[in-house]
């Protein structure tokens, strides 16, 4: 339908058409700027159904706010009335049925208003109601003719050619033949919290990224003054961690602002998929799903699976961390079952304690007993030695160095060391005379 801008000149004879066209022009501008600002400017903002009525086979809305594809704003909380409730019936062969909100199209030839008591042959866009409206200042109230959208709930097999529509709901037939709400259906949404489960999915991805970031961060070297250092061999680790850490703040912000548009989230996830694909041979950039406003759920699920698969990518490392569990009697225990440890290039103990580093450096090699569990029990009771410890002249570049820690290398040529490897387990005794001691064991592989 054409829209005309009234020319306001002196002496013009005012008619209803002046104000109608002026209102249409402003609506046209609002819709135009909406399209320019956001290509997917239409969709649901708030949809709430009467669940009790649904269980009885009746379609009844409780709340409704949305923007239709032609730019018309439907706000049943402020200006419009909710569409009339209706009974639900579907063909016997149907397994699922979509429910739409329909608003009749404008007729350029006029006749767009339905008045009380009229039953027009074709649907009309507006309904006329007479309401007593208060004066915002000092005048008395006056009766005013107001227009409301002539909203209807339509089913997908019903004729919708005369309506501009937006899908709201999908009902599916269960095994007992009853119709239930399809939880996998997402209506076109203007907000993240309008799409069921989208914020939950975002939370899962955010947690995966945070866990992977913490895992990768443990492999960084500390250079000093709170800075970290990466060697040439850690280039893959650096860029993988960079991808994860770059994406997490953006996703965390979107989760905290549920009024954001879903397309914004899709763009952020697609960008993350592209970055993570650098480290995967199984993913192709052309397979990253595009955003589909009318049916966004499959694309988001594919993005989540893509990210989950890429985050499982193993970044090769020359360092194996052997977890040590604190036991009783100042004893630490670890397992050496990793088959790569047979190709070891060096076992290193990382130690820190609540005492001056010089004292720790002097005392620790003398009082620490490390070796196979049976050997350590023997040497502690007899006050003999375990695997000898020494201060390495130079630390391997792959070792995740912490500035406050001291590092000792185990003597790989000692018989006690060979017995420890054969036992595939180790124990480390540190006396209580070293306060606040924390011990970590790393194995630097030859390749």
PDB file of C-alpha atoms in Angstrom, residues 28 43 52 69 140 145 160 229-230 278 286 326 341 349 372 404 421 437:
ATOM      1  CA  UNK A  28       6.749   3.521   7.713  1.00  0.00           C
ATOM      2  CA  UNK A  43       9.660 -11.547  15.916  1.00  0.00           C
ATOM      3  CA  UNK A  52      -4.400 -24.959  31.679  1.00  0.00           C
ATOM      4  CA  UNK A  69       7.178  -8.761   9.420  1.00  0.00           C
ATOM      5  CA  UNK A 140     -12.486  16.766  31.517  1.00  0.00           C
ATOM      6  CA  UNK A 145     -12.597   6.431  18.972  1.00  0.00           C
ATOM      7  CA  UNK A 160      -3.511 -16.952   5.721  1.00  0.00           C
ATOM      8  CA  UNK A 229      55.895 -16.514  28.774  1.00  0.00           C
ATOM      9  CA  UNK A 230      55.424 -18.897  25.850  1.00  0.00           C
ATOM     10  CA  UNK A 278      42.179 -23.533  13.007  1.00  0.00           C
ATOM     11  CA  UNK A 286      31.685 -23.720   4.816  1.00  0.00           C
ATOM     12  CA  UNK A 326      48.054 -35.123  49.893  1.00  0.00           C
ATOM     13  CA  UNK A 341      56.630 -41.505  30.893  1.00  0.00           C
ATOM     14  CA  UNK A 349      59.562 -31.263  41.478  1.00  0.00           C
ATOM     15  CA  UNK A 372      58.308 -45.906  44.836  1.00  0.00           C
ATOM     16  CA  UNK A 404      57.679 -18.096  43.610  1.00  0.00           C
ATOM     17  CA  UNK A 421      59.075 -46.189  37.195  1.00  0.00           C
ATOM     18  CA  UNK A 437      54.583 -26.708  51.591  1.00  0.00           C
TER      19      UNK A 437
END
